[in-house]
CSV table of C-alpha atoms and ligand atoms in Angstrom, one decimal:
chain,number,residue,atom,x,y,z
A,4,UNK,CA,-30.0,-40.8,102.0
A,5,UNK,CA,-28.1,-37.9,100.0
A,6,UNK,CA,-24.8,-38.9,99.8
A,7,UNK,CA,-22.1,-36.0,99.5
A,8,UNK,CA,-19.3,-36.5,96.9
A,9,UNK,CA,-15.6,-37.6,98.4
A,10,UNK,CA,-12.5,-35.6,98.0
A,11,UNK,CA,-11.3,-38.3,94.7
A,12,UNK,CA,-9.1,-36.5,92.8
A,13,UNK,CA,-10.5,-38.2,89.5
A,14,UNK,CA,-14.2,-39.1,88.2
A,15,UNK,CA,-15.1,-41.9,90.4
A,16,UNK,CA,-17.1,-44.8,88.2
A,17,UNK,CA,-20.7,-44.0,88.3
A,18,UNK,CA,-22.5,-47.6,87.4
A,19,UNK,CA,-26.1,-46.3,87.6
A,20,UNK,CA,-27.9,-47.1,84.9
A,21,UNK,CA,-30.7,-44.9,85.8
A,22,UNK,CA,-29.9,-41.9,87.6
A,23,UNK,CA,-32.2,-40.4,90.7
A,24,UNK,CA,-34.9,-37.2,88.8
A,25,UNK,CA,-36.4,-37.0,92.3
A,26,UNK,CA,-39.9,-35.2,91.2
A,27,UNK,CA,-42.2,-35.3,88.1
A,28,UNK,CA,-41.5,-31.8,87.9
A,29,UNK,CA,-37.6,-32.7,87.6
A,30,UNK,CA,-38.0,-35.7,85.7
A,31,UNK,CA,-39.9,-33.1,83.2
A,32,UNK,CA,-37.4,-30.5,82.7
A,33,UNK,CA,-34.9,-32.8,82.3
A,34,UNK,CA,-36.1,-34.9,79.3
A,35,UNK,CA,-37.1,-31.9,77.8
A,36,UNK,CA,-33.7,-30.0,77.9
A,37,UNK,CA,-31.8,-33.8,77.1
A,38,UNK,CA,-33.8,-33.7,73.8
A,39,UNK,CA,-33.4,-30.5,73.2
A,40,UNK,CA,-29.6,-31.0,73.4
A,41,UNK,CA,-29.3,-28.7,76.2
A,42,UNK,CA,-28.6,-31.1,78.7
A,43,UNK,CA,-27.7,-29.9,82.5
A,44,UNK,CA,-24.3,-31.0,83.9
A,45,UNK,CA,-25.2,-32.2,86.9
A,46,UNK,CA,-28.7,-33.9,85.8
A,47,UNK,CA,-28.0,-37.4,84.3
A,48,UNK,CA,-31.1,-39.4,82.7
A,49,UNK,CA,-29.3,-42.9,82.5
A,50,UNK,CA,-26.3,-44.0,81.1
A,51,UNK,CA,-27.1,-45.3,77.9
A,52,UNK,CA,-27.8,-40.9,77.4
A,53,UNK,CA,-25.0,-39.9,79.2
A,54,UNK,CA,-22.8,-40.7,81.6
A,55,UNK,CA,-20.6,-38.7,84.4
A,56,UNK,CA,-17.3,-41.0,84.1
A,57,UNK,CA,-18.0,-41.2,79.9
A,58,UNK,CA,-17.9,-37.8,79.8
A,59,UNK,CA,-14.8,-36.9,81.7
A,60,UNK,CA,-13.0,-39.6,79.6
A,61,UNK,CA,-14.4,-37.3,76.7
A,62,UNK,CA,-13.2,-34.6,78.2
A,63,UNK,CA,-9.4,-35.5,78.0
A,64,UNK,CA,-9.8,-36.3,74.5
A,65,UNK,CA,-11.1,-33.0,73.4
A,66,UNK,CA,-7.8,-31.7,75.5
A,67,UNK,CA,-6.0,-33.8,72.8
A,68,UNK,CA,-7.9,-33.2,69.6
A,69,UNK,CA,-8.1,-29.5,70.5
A,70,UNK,CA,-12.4,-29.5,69.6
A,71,UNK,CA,-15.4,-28.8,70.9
A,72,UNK,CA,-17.0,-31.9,71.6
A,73,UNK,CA,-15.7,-36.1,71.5
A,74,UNK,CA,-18.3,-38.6,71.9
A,75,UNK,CA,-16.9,-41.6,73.1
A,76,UNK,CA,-18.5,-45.4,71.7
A,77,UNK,CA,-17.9,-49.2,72.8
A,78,UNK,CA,-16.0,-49.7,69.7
A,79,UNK,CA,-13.9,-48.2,66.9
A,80,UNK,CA,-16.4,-49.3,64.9
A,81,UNK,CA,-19.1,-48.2,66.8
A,82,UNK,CA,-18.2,-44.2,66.2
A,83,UNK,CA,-17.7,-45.2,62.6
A,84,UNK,CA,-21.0,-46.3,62.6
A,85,UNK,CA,-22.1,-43.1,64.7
A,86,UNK,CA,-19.8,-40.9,62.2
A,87,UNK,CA,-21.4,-41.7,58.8
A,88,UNK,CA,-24.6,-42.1,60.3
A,89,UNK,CA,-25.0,-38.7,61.1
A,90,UNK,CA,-24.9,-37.8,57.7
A,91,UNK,CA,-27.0,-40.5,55.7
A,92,UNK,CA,-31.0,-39.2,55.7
A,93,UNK,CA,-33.5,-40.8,53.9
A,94,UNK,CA,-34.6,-38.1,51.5
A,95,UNK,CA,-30.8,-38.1,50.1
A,96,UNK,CA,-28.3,-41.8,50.0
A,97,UNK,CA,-25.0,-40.8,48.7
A,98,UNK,CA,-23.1,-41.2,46.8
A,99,UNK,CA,-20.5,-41.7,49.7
A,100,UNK,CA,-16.4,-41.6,48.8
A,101,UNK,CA,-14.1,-44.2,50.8
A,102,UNK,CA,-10.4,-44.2,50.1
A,103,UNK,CA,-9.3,-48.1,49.7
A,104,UNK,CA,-7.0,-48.4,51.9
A,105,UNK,CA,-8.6,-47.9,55.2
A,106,UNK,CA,-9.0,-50.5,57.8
A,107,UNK,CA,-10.3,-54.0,56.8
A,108,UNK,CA,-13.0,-54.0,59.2
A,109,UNK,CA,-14.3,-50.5,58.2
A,110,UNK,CA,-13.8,-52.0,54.5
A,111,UNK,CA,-16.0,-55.0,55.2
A,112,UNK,CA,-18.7,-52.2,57.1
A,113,UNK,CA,-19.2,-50.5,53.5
A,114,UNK,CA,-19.0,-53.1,51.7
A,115,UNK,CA,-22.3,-55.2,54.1
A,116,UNK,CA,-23.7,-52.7,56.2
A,117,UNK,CA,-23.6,-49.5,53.6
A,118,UNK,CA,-23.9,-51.4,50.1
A,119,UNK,CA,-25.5,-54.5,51.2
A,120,UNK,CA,-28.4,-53.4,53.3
A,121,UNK,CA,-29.0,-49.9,53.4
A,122,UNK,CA,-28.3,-49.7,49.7
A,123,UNK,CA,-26.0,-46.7,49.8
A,124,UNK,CA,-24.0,-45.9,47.0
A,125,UNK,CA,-20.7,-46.2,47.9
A,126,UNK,CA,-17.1,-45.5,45.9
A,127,UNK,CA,-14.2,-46.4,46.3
A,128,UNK,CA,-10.9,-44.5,45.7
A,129,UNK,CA,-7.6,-46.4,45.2
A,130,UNK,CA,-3.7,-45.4,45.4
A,131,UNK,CA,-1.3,-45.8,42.6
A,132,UNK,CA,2.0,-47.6,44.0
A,133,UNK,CA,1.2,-47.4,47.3
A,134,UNK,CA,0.2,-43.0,46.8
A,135,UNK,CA,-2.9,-41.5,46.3
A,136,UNK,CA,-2.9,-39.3,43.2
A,137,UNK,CA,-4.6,-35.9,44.4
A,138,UNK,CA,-5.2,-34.8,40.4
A,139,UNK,CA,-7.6,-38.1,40.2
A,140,UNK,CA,-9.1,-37.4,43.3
A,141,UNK,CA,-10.5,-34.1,42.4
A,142,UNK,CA,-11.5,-35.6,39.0
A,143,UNK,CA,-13.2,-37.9,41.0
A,144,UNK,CA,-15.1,-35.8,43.1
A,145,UNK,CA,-16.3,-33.9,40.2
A,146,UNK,CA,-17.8,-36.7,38.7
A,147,UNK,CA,-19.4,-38.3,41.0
A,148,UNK,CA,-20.0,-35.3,43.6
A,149,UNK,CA,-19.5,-36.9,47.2
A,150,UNK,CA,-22.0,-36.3,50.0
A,151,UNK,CA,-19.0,-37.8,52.0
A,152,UNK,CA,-15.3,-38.7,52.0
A,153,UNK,CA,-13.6,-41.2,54.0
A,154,UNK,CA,-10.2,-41.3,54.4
A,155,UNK,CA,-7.4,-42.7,56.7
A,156,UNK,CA,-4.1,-40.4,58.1
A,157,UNK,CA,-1.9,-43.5,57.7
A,158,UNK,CA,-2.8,-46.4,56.0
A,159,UNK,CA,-3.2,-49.7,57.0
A,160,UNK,CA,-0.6,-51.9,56.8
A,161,UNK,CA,1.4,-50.2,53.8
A,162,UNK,CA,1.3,-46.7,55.9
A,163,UNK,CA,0.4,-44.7,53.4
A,164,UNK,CA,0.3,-41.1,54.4
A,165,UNK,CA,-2.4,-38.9,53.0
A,166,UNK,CA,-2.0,-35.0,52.1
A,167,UNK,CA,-4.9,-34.6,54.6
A,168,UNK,CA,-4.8,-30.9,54.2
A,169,UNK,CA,-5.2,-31.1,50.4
A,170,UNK,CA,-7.9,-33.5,50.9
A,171,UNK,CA,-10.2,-31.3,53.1
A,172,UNK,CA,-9.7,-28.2,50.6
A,173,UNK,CA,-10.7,-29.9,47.5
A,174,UNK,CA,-13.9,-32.1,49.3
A,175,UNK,CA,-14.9,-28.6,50.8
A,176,UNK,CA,-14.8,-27.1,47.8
A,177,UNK,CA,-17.6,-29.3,46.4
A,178,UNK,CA,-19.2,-29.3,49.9
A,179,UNK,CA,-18.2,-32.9,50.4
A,180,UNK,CA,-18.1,-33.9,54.5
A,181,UNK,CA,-14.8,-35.2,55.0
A,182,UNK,CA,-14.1,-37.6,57.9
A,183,UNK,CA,-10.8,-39.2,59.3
A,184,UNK,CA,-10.0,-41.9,61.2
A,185,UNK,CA,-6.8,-41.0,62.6
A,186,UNK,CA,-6.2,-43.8,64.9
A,187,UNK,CA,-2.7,-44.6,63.7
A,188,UNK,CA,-1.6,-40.7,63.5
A,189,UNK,CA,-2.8,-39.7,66.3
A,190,UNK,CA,-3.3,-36.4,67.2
A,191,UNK,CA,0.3,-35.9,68.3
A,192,UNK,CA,1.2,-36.1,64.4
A,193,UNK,CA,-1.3,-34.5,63.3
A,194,UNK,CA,-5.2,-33.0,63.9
A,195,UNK,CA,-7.2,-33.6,61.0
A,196,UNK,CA,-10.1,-31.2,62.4
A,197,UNK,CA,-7.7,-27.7,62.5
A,198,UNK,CA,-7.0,-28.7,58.9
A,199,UNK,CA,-11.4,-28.5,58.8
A,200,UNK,CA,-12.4,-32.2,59.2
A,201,UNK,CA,-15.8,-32.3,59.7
A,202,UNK,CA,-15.2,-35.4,62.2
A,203,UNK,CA,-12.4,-37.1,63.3
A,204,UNK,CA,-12.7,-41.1,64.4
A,205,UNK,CA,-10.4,-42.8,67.1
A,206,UNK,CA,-10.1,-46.4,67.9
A,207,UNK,CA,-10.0,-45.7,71.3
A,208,UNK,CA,-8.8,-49.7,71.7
A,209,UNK,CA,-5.4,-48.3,70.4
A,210,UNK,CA,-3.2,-45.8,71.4
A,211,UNK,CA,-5.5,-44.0,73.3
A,212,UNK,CA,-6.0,-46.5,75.8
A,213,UNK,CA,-2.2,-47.8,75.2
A,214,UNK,CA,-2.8,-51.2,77.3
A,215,UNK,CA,-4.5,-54.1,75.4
A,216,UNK,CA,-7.6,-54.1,77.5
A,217,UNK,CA,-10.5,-52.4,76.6
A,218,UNK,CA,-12.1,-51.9,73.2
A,219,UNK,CA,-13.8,-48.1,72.6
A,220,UNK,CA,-14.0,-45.8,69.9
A,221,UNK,CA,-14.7,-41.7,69.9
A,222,UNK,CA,-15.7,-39.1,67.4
A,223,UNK,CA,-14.9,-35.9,67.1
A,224,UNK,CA,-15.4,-32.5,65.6
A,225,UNK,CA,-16.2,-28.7,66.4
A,226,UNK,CA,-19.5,-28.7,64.5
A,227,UNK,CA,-22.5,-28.7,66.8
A,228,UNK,CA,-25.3,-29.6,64.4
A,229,UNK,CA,-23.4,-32.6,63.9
A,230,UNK,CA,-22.9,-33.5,67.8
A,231,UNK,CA,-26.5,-33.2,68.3
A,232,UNK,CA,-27.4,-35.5,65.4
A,233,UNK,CA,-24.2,-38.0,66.7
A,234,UNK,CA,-25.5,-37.6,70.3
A,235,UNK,CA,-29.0,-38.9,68.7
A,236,UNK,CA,-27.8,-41.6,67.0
A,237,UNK,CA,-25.4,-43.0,69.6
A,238,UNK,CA,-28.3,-42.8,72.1
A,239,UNK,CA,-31.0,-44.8,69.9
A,240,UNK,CA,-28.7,-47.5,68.3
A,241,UNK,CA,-27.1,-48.0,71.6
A,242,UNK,CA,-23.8,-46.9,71.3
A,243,UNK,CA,-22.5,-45.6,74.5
A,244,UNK,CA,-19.3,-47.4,76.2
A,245,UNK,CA,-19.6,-48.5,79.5
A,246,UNK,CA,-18.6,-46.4,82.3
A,247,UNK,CA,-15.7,-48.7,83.3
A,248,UNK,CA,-14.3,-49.0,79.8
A,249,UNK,CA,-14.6,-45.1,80.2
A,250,UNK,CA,-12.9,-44.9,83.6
A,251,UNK,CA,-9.8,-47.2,82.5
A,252,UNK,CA,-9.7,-44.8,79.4
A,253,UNK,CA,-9.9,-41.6,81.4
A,254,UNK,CA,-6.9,-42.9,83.3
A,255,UNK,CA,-4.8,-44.4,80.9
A,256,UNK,CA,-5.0,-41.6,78.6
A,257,UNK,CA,-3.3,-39.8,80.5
A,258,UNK,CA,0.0,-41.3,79.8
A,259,UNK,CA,-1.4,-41.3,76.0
A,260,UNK,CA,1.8,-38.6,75.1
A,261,UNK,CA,4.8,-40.4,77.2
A,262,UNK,CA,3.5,-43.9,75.8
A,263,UNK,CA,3.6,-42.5,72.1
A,264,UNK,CA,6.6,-40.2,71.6
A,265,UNK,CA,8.9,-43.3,73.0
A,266,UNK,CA,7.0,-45.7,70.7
A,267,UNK,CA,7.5,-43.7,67.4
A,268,UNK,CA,11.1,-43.3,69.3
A,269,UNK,CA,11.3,-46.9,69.7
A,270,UNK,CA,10.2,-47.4,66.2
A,271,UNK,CA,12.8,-45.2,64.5
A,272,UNK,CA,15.5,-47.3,65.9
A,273,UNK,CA,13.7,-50.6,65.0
A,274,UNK,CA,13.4,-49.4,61.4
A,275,UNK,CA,17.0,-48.3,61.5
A,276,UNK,CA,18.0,-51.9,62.0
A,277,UNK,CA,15.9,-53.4,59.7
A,278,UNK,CA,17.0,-51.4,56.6
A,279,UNK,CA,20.8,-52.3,56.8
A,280,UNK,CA,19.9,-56.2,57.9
A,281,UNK,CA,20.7,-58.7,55.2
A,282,UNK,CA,17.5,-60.7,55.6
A,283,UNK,CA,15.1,-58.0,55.1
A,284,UNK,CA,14.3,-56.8,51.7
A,285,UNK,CA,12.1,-53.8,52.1
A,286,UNK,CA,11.0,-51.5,54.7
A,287,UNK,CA,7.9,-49.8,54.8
A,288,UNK,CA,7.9,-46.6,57.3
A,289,UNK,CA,6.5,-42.6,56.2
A,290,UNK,CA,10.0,-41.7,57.9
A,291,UNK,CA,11.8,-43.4,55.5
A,292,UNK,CA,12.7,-41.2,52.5
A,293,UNK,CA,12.1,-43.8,49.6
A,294,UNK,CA,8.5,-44.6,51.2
A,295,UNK,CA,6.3,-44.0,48.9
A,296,UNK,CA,4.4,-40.9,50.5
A,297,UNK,CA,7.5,-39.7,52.5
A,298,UNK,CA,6.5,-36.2,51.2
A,299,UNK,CA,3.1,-36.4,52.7
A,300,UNK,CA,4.3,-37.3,55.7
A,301,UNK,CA,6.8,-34.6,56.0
A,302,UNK,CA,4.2,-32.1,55.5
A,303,UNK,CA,1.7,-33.6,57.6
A,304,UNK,CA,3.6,-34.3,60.6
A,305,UNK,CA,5.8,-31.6,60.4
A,306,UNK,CA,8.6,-33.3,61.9
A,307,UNK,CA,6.8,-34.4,65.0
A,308,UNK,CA,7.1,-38.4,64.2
A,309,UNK,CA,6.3,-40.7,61.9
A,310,UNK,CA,4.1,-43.6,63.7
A,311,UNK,CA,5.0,-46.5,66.0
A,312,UNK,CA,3.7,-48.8,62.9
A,313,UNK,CA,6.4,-50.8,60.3
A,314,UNK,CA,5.9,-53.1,57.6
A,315,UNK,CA,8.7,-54.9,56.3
A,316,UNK,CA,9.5,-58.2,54.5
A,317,UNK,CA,12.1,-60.7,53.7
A,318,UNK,CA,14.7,-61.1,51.0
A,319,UNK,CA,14.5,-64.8,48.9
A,320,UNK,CA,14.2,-66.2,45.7
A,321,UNK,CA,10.4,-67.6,45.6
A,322,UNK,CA,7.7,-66.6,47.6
A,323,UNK,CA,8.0,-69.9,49.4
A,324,UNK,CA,11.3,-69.2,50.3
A,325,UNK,CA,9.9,-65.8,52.1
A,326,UNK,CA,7.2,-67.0,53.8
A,327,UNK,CA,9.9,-69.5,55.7
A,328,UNK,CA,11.9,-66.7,56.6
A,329,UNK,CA,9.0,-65.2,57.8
A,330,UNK,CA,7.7,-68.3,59.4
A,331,UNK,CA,11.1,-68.4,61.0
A,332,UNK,CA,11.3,-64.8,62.2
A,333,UNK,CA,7.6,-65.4,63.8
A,334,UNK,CA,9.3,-68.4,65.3
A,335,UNK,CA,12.1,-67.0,67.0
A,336,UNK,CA,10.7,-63.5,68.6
A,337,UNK,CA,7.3,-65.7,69.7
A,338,UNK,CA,8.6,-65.8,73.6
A,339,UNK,CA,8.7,-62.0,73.5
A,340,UNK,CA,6.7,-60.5,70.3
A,341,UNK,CA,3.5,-62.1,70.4
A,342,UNK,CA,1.2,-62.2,67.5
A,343,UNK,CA,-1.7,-60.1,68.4
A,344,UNK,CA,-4.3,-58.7,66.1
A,345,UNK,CA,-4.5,-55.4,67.5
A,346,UNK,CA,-2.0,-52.7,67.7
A,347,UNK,CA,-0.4,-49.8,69.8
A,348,UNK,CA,0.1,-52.2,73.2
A,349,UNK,CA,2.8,-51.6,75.9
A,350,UNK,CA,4.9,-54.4,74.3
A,351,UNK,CA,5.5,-54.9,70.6
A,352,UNK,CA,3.1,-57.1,69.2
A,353,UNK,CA,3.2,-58.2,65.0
A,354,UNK,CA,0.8,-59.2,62.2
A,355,UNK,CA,1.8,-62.0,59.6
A,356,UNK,CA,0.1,-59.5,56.7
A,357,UNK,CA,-0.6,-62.5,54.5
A,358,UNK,CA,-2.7,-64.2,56.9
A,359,UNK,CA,-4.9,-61.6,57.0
A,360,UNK,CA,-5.0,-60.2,53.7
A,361,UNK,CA,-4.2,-63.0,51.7
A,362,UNK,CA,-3.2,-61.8,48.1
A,363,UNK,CA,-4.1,-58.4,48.3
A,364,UNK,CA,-0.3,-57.5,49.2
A,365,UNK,CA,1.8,-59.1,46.7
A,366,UNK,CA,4.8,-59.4,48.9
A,367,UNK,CA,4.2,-62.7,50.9
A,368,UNK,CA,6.6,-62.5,53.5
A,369,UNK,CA,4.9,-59.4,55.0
A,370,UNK,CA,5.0,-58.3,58.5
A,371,UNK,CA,3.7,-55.7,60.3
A,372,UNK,CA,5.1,-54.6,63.7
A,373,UNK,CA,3.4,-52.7,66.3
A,374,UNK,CA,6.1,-51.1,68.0
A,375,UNK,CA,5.8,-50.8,72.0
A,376,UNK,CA,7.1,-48.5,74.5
A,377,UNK,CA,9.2,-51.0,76.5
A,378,UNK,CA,12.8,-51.0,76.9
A,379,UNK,CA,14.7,-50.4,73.4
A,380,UNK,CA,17.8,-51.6,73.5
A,381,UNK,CA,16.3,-54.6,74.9
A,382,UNK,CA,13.4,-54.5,72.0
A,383,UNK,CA,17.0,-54.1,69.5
A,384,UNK,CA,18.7,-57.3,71.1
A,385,UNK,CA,15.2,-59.1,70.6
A,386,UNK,CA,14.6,-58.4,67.0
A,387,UNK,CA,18.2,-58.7,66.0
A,388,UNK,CA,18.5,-62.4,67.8
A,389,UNK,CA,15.6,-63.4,65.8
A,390,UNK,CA,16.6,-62.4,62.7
A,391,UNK,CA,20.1,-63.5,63.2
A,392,UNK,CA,18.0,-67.1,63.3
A,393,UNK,CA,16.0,-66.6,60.2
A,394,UNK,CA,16.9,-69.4,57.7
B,3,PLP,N1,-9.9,-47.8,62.6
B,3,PLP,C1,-8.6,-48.4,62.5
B,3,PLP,C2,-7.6,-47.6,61.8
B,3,PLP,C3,-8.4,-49.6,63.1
B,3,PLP,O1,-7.1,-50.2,63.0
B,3,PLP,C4,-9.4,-50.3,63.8
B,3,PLP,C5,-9.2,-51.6,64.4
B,3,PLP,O2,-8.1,-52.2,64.3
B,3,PLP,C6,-10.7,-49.7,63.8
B,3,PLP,C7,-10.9,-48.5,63.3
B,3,PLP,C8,-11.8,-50.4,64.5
B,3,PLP,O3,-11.7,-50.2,65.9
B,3,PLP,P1,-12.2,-51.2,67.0
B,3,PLP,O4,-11.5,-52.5,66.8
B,3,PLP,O5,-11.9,-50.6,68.3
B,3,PLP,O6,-13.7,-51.4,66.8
């Protein structure tokens, strides 16, 4: 029975995994056109290709990232995966540029997928109190003449803002592919691919999706030799989210702007708060004018935010006496700021950074917040209880 389509004002979840191709003849022309890349609109294969709800949830995100195309994965690390993949051949293996401080999960992917079994040559490129020094960067890719750069908009968790711009002009300039994951910038800060990325990568689990309850990850970019190679490569290894993981997205994204702008509101008040309380020693945020890459971020963002993200830490005379403050804080907040090891949620959620990192960060009494979007004066009255606790 043909079934006409309702009058639903959004893409409907389409669960088929195999769609109807009616005829050989049918089933023919499209394989033929969905290898060649010129796949029909309205002639789905089966989902693991393509899928109608994935691609209106793709749709919304090229509205964001102002580009061409945005391939949408089951993971962040999934269109990582999908990203560099695209450009590693078997005739040519590096070498590849990471900057250091990128996520820890896309750290540990170089360090046992890349390095450890497929034997890629991989470098890594490391900041200089808390800054990347452009001068050594372009030394760098002299020397060792990237095939690919890797490189965060904001750091994780010291927030490190990179001179994106810069970036993209120097790695083009030795025909280095430069790719961004600019999950914690967002695109309302910034968008890496009018500056020329040649991809940009989303956790999709974040901001995007704003609610806590779905993990995905998209790529994007304008190029459309590298679509059709990231198309092939999501298709083979398996990639594609599932169509309701993409219909939750395609709605929630919708409220991606609201949610942000009063998070990186929210946060600027949060931060306000924590610079002028006795307890805290130090305050890590790009709006800040003694962070570290201040500057960056200025010229980056152009005055458009600074993040929903803050790192901050406690004052005391030993380490010990930190981490009880800290302990303390953790404590206090723990009926309304939940330790969560994910960020941009509705609520504010926070990371001890030590129990993650361990040493890496020499300040023990690290914290990192994930500021939400709910109420802020009550968000205020919560922090500033706890910290009026801390002992
Ligand atoms: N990129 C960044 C900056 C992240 O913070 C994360 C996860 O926290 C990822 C990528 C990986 O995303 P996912 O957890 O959705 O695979």
């Amino acid at each position: 029975m043909k079934r006409k389509p309702v009058n639903s004002s959004r893409m409907p979840v389409y669960r088929d995994a195999g769609f109807e191709l009616f005829d050989a003849e049918t089933t023919k022309y499209a394989f033929s056109k969905e290898t060649e890349n010129e796949r029909i609109p309205e002639l789905y294969i089966y989902s693991r290709y393509r899928n109608p709800t994935v691609v209106a949830a793709e749709e919304e995100i090229m509205k964001l990232e102002s580009c061409n195309w945005a391939l949408l994965t089951q993971s962040g690390m999934s269109a990582i995966d999908t990203a560099v993949s695209v450009f590693q051949h078997a005739e040519s293996s590096g070498p590849w540029l990471f900057f250091s401080e990128i996520y820890g999960g896309t750290l540990s992917y170089t360090e046992s997928v890349l390095r450890t079994r497929r034997g890629l040559q991989v470098h890594s490129f490391y900041p200089v109190n808390d800054k990347y020094d452009l001068h050594e960067f372009e030394r760098v890719i002299r020397d060792i003449n990237p095939e690919l750069i890797y490189v965060e908009a904001i750091s994780n968790p010291m927030l490190i803002v990179t001179d994106i711009g810069k970036v993209i002009e120097l790695a083009h300039k030795s025909d280095s592919k430069v790719l961004v994951d600019n999950t914690f910038a967002t695109p309302l800060l910034c968008k890496p691919l009018e500056l020329g990325a040649d991809i940009v990568i989303h956790s999709a689990t974040k901001y995007f999706s704003g609610h806590g309850n779905l993990t995905a990850g998209v790529l994007c970019g304008n190029d459309s030799a590298i679509m059709k190679d990231a198309i092939e490569y999501r298709k083979y290894v398996g990639h594609m989210i599932s169509p309701d993981d993409a219909y939750r997205l395609q709605t929630q994204i919708q409220t991606f702007e609201l949610r942000f702008r009063k998070q990186c509101q929210n946060t600027l008040r949060i931060v306000e708060m924590l610079k002028n309380h006795p307890v805290i020693r130090k305050v890590w945020y790009p709006g800040l004018p003694e962070h570290p890459t201040h500057s960056e971020a200025l010229k980056l963002f152009e005055q458009r935010g600074y993040g929903a993200m803050v790192t901050f830490d406690f004052t005391g005379k030993s380490d010990n006496e930190k981490k009880k403050k800290r302990d303390s804080f953790v404590q206090s907040v723990s009926e309304k700021i939940k330790v969560i090891p994910s960020l941009g949620d509705p609520k504010t959620i926070l990371m001890p950074v030590e129990s993650v990192w361990g040493a890496k960060y020499p300040e023990p009494g690290l914290i990192r917040l994930s500021v939400g979007f709910e109420d802020s004066k009550e968000l205020e009255k919560t922090i500033a209880d706890a910290l009026m606790h801390v002992e």
